Amino acid sequence: MKIEIGESLLLSWLKHIKECQLVQTNWKASYKWELKNKDDLEQLMKTSSELFSQKYGYDIFKGNKSLDQLIGQAEIDVIGISYEENQSHIYAIDVAFHEAGLNYGSKDETVTRVIKKCLRTAMCIYGYFGFSTGTIIFTSPKINPSVEQDLMNCIGDINLVLRDTGLNYKIRIIGNDDFAEKIFEPVLNVIGDVADTSELFMRSLQMYNLFAGKRPKQAASQRSITTRKVTPNLDVIESQGIDGLKEMKIGVIVRTVLRKMLEEGKVSKEEVEKMQTKEYSKETFDIQYPLLQKAALTQGKSPARYYSAPIKIYGEEYFLCSEWFEVPTNNDRPYLMKWLALHK
């Protein structure tokens, strides 16, 4: 089975940024499975076909005579499920990487294909998983502005026909600068913390970083050949700023970005001392425990509500608080983001 680079990137994004415990690429339904909620899905197919035909002149299910035929052709590039506090959330993503820009033919054909992918993915999630909520994403690093605008104009109509069927999926189109900020940047933020050799996108960047900035050797007889120079800003691939953190869950930011800043000495010794107090940690990060606790005080054993792996700051080991929340009744995220904006 071939693995596209875009699919590998999105697999890493779901695992490490969205913290999905289950992730699969190239998902397809088994013909042995029973399709649930079939009446609702047939109505969704009919309603959406009529709406997009009448409003835009799009024949979105062209060539598909039945629901079974439509679903039988479905393949979701990357699918993931995250489990947290007795709740689960499903993500289903189609990714297209066309170097010259997203192109399935004419502009209308390209837009039609993307709409069809989003609706068919919704049908698969409801028909085989039974989820009536979730996130459906179509993403591409390069989308022509006119195509992107037409797609964005259709998002409301996709949501409308889904809601009429009782489905509350969040439909997202992520392309161009949004692709860099919401997908690429967050993955770069965790590149140093991933050692899974099956994640080909991550491994390729890690390999690049091993040799980045090194000039190729040149034989004496080839002096006339100009040595290729590595572009300075690509000497080491890494995230810049905090834009890439918006898609990350707060725990991921703490375990990667904050941890790295502490380990690399980007926080003063004076502030490290303050981080060991409950008062400063509450005021600055809105957490209920000291951000840092010296490992020596617990004989090197991780205390409750702290990550198990110690971090070394200015030559001494500490445990980092793991009690972070981002729910309406207890949201630590604004405090952490404010601190990062001041320090990064």
XYZ file of C-alpha atoms in Angstrom:
344
model
C 0.000 0.000 0.000
C 1.432 3.359 -0.971
C 1.533 6.146 1.593
C 1.304 9.718 0.323
C 3.368 12.376 2.092
C 0.232 14.417 2.812
C -1.421 11.446 4.493
C 1.681 10.833 6.611
C 1.690 14.488 7.704
C -1.989 14.335 8.683
C -1.462 11.059 10.534
C 1.188 12.790 12.674
C -1.119 15.792 13.105
C -3.966 13.651 14.425
C -1.716 11.609 16.730
C 0.354 14.381 18.259
C -1.678 17.571 17.846
C -5.243 16.292 18.229
C -4.133 13.435 20.519
C -6.080 10.736 18.698
C -5.389 7.346 20.244
C -6.621 5.570 17.107
C -5.443 6.726 13.672
C -5.635 4.995 10.298
C -4.711 6.039 6.784
C -6.561 4.934 3.646
C -9.711 3.890 5.516
C -12.259 1.913 3.517
C -15.413 0.147 4.642
C -15.667 -3.629 4.502
C -18.388 -5.011 2.269
C -19.231 -7.268 5.241
C -20.335 -4.303 7.363
C -23.947 -3.271 7.612
C -24.653 0.344 6.733
C -26.714 1.888 9.538
C -29.174 4.811 9.301
C -29.692 4.067 5.616
C -32.970 5.965 5.262
C -31.394 9.134 6.691
C -28.392 8.803 4.392
C -30.512 8.325 1.290
C -32.455 11.448 2.219
C -29.175 13.321 2.747
C -27.957 12.237 -0.674
C -31.200 13.389 -2.314
C -31.429 16.707 -0.448
C -27.800 17.687 -1.031
C -27.958 16.718 -4.705
C -31.001 18.922 -5.248
C -29.634 21.877 -3.282
C -26.270 22.077 -5.037
C -27.832 21.471 -8.435
C -30.437 24.201 -8.042
C -28.220 26.770 -6.310
C -24.870 26.280 -8.072
C -25.504 23.972 -11.022
C -23.207 21.330 -9.472
C -23.908 17.655 -10.166
C -22.126 16.433 -7.039
C -23.081 12.747 -7.275
C -22.561 12.445 -11.004
C -22.271 8.790 -11.979
C -23.545 7.503 -8.637
C -27.008 6.031 -9.053
C -27.444 4.778 -5.505
C -26.233 5.249 -1.943
C -24.579 1.814 -1.965
C -22.580 2.690 -5.052
C -21.542 6.057 -3.582
C -20.447 4.583 -0.252
C -18.749 1.635 -1.949
C -16.346 4.053 -3.652
C -15.494 5.904 -0.432
C -11.960 6.083 0.908
C -10.973 8.447 3.709
C -7.306 9.426 3.596
C -6.836 9.706 7.364
C -9.286 8.971 10.150
C -8.712 9.338 13.894
C -10.627 9.058 17.146
C -9.634 10.794 20.376
C -10.910 9.626 23.755
C -10.957 12.049 26.661
C -12.964 12.096 29.909
C -15.525 9.511 28.761
C -16.059 11.361 25.496
C -14.867 10.564 22.000
C -14.383 12.741 18.936
C -13.876 11.546 15.381
C -11.786 13.298 12.728
C -12.007 12.362 9.057
C -9.602 14.020 6.627
C -9.077 14.029 2.883
C -5.814 15.609 1.778
C -4.692 16.506 -1.734
C -1.185 17.637 -2.609
C -1.009 18.983 -6.143
C 2.222 20.915 -6.565
C 0.693 23.294 -9.107
C -2.408 23.781 -6.962
C -5.542 21.729 -6.227
C -6.907 20.577 -9.566
C -9.460 17.899 -10.439
C -10.157 19.439 -13.844
C -12.125 22.662 -14.269
C -12.833 24.954 -11.324
C -16.425 23.702 -11.034
C -15.293 20.080 -11.238
C -12.708 20.669 -8.512
C -15.238 22.312 -6.201
C -17.809 19.607 -6.936
C -15.333 16.823 -6.108
C -14.455 18.382 -2.755
C -18.124 18.856 -1.794
C -18.796 15.224 -2.716
C -15.846 14.056 -0.595
C -17.083 15.969 2.452
C -20.663 14.704 2.171
C -19.642 11.116 1.442
C -17.291 11.175 4.436
C -20.181 12.353 6.619
C -22.274 9.461 5.341
C -19.514 6.967 6.185
C -19.054 8.315 9.710
C -22.785 8.184 10.451
C -23.414 4.948 8.594
C -20.516 2.889 9.983
C -19.426 4.581 13.213
C -22.744 6.017 14.398
C -21.188 9.390 15.289
C -23.551 12.301 14.683
C -20.857 14.824 15.656
C -17.247 15.115 14.581
C -14.848 17.066 12.389
C -14.574 16.574 8.634
C -11.635 18.252 6.916
C -10.553 18.696 3.338
C -7.071 20.111 3.159
C -4.480 20.989 0.567
C -1.313 23.082 0.865
C -2.037 24.976 -2.343
C -5.521 25.971 -3.513
C -6.240 28.557 -6.187
C -7.924 31.575 -4.501
C -11.003 31.370 -6.733
C -11.439 27.659 -5.972
C -10.905 28.283 -2.264
C -13.485 31.080 -2.253
C -16.102 28.929 -3.995
C -15.471 26.128 -1.509
C -15.824 28.459 1.458
C -19.095 29.754 -0.013
C -20.437 26.178 0.005
C -19.559 25.363 3.633
C -22.795 26.865 4.957
C -24.877 24.813 2.515
C -23.050 21.597 3.435
C -23.756 22.303 7.098
C -27.385 23.075 6.263
C -28.126 19.724 4.614
C -26.245 17.883 7.367
C -28.247 19.616 10.107
C -31.477 18.749 8.302
C -30.445 15.107 8.761
C -29.670 15.651 12.440
C -25.894 15.665 11.945
C -23.645 18.241 13.585
C -20.287 17.774 11.907
C -17.820 20.622 11.732
C -16.764 20.971 8.094
C -13.374 22.612 7.528
C -11.479 23.582 4.374
C -7.799 24.161 5.234
C -5.476 25.432 2.527
C -2.649 27.810 1.680
C -1.553 29.927 4.686
C -4.048 28.140 6.921
C -2.426 24.831 5.981
C 0.949 26.149 7.104
C -0.369 27.677 10.330
C -2.894 25.064 11.418
C -1.266 21.820 10.244
C 2.372 22.196 9.195
C 3.522 24.496 12.020
C 1.995 22.439 14.849
C 3.667 19.266 13.577
C 7.017 21.057 13.370
C 6.586 22.031 17.007
C 6.677 18.377 18.078
C 9.210 17.049 15.575
C 11.922 16.572 18.184
C 9.710 14.491 20.456
C 8.573 11.815 18.003
C 10.615 8.646 17.482
C 8.105 6.489 15.608
C 9.838 5.282 12.440
C 6.476 4.573 10.805
C 5.722 8.308 10.580
C 7.457 8.950 7.283
C 6.834 12.685 7.100
C 8.344 13.258 10.543
C 11.291 10.961 9.830
C 12.070 12.715 6.549
C 12.283 16.093 8.310
C 14.389 14.599 11.082
C 16.771 13.200 8.474
C 16.918 16.569 6.724
C 17.886 18.233 9.983
C 20.812 15.843 10.377
C 22.447 17.221 7.265
C 20.947 20.690 6.916
C 23.544 23.367 6.301
C 26.314 20.936 5.338
C 27.856 21.576 1.925
C 28.321 18.597 -0.371
C 31.924 17.463 -0.843
C 33.506 18.588 -4.077
C 36.271 16.828 -5.949
C 39.320 18.897 -6.884
C 38.662 18.278 -10.576
C 35.214 19.812 -10.230
C 36.254 23.247 -8.948
C 34.350 24.942 -11.726
C 31.087 23.547 -10.400
C 29.427 25.928 -7.973
C 28.726 24.380 -4.590
C 25.025 24.285 -3.876
C 24.114 26.459 -0.920
C 21.426 25.553 1.519
C 18.912 28.336 1.972
C 19.738 29.906 5.380
C 16.217 29.721 6.754
C 16.091 25.998 5.967
C 19.319 25.136 7.756
C 17.178 23.666 10.509
C 13.474 23.032 10.039
C 11.673 24.237 13.126
C 8.599 26.155 14.105
C 8.703 29.926 14.315
C 6.583 31.940 16.747
C 3.394 30.672 18.353
C 1.007 30.689 15.386
C 1.351 26.944 15.054
C 0.058 26.369 18.575
C -3.574 27.305 17.898
C -4.528 23.788 16.798
C -2.659 22.084 19.649
C -4.396 20.877 22.759
C -3.026 22.487 25.886
C -1.376 19.300 27.135
C 0.582 18.972 23.889
C 1.830 22.559 24.202
C 2.977 21.949 27.786
C 4.731 18.656 26.983
C 6.512 19.992 23.914
C 6.861 23.759 23.618
C 6.933 24.750 27.313
C 9.115 21.792 28.233
C 11.610 22.650 25.473
C 11.806 26.292 26.547
C 12.545 25.264 30.118
C 15.156 22.696 29.128
C 16.924 25.100 26.769
C 17.297 27.769 29.453
C 14.919 30.241 27.807
C 13.355 30.953 31.193
C 15.392 32.848 33.779
C 16.569 31.166 36.971
C 14.519 33.679 38.934
C 11.321 32.668 37.167
C 12.137 28.971 37.542
C 12.206 29.601 41.311
C 8.805 31.308 41.144
C 7.390 28.418 39.104
C 7.962 26.190 42.112
C 5.395 28.132 44.141
C 1.649 27.547 44.100
C 0.873 31.280 44.240
C 2.898 32.229 41.147
C 1.657 29.195 39.186
C -1.971 30.029 39.993
C -1.597 33.706 39.134
C 0.402 33.150 35.938
C -1.010 29.895 34.546
C -4.259 29.472 36.514
C -3.205 25.959 37.565
C -3.817 24.635 41.064
C -0.340 23.223 41.727
C 3.223 24.537 41.370
C 4.291 24.333 37.740
C 7.608 22.743 38.738
C 8.598 20.461 41.575
C 12.207 19.463 42.269
C 12.804 15.770 41.668
C 15.163 15.687 44.668
C 12.240 16.419 46.992
C 10.446 13.230 45.922
C 13.536 10.978 45.643
C 13.171 11.091 41.848
C 9.650 9.662 41.874
C 6.958 11.494 39.949
C 4.325 12.901 42.320
C 0.617 12.770 41.524
C -0.557 15.385 38.987
C 2.923 15.680 37.427
C 4.307 14.138 34.246
C 6.374 11.029 34.933
C 9.441 12.015 32.904
C 11.600 14.627 34.675
C 13.081 17.590 32.824
C 16.510 19.096 33.420
C 16.697 22.860 33.961
C 20.055 24.496 34.671
C 21.503 21.105 35.594
C 18.766 20.115 38.052
C 15.813 17.768 37.486
C 12.199 18.843 37.949
C 8.772 17.358 37.391
C 6.311 19.362 35.278
C 2.678 19.790 36.335
C 0.225 17.781 34.225
C -3.030 19.333 35.510
C -4.105 21.595 32.632
C -7.644 22.194 31.424
C -9.377 24.032 28.594
C -13.082 23.685 29.268
C -15.528 26.612 29.689
C -15.609 26.255 33.471
C -11.830 25.934 33.832
C -9.762 27.250 30.944
C -6.011 27.536 31.516
C -5.227 28.052 27.833
C -5.441 31.893 27.703
C -2.973 32.129 30.599
C -0.456 29.787 28.975
C -0.750 31.478 25.568
C -0.228 34.900 27.148
C 2.914 33.658 28.896
C 4.242 32.110 25.689
C 3.551 35.284 23.702
C 5.663 37.229 26.211
C 8.528 34.739 26.246
C 8.754 33.149 22.789
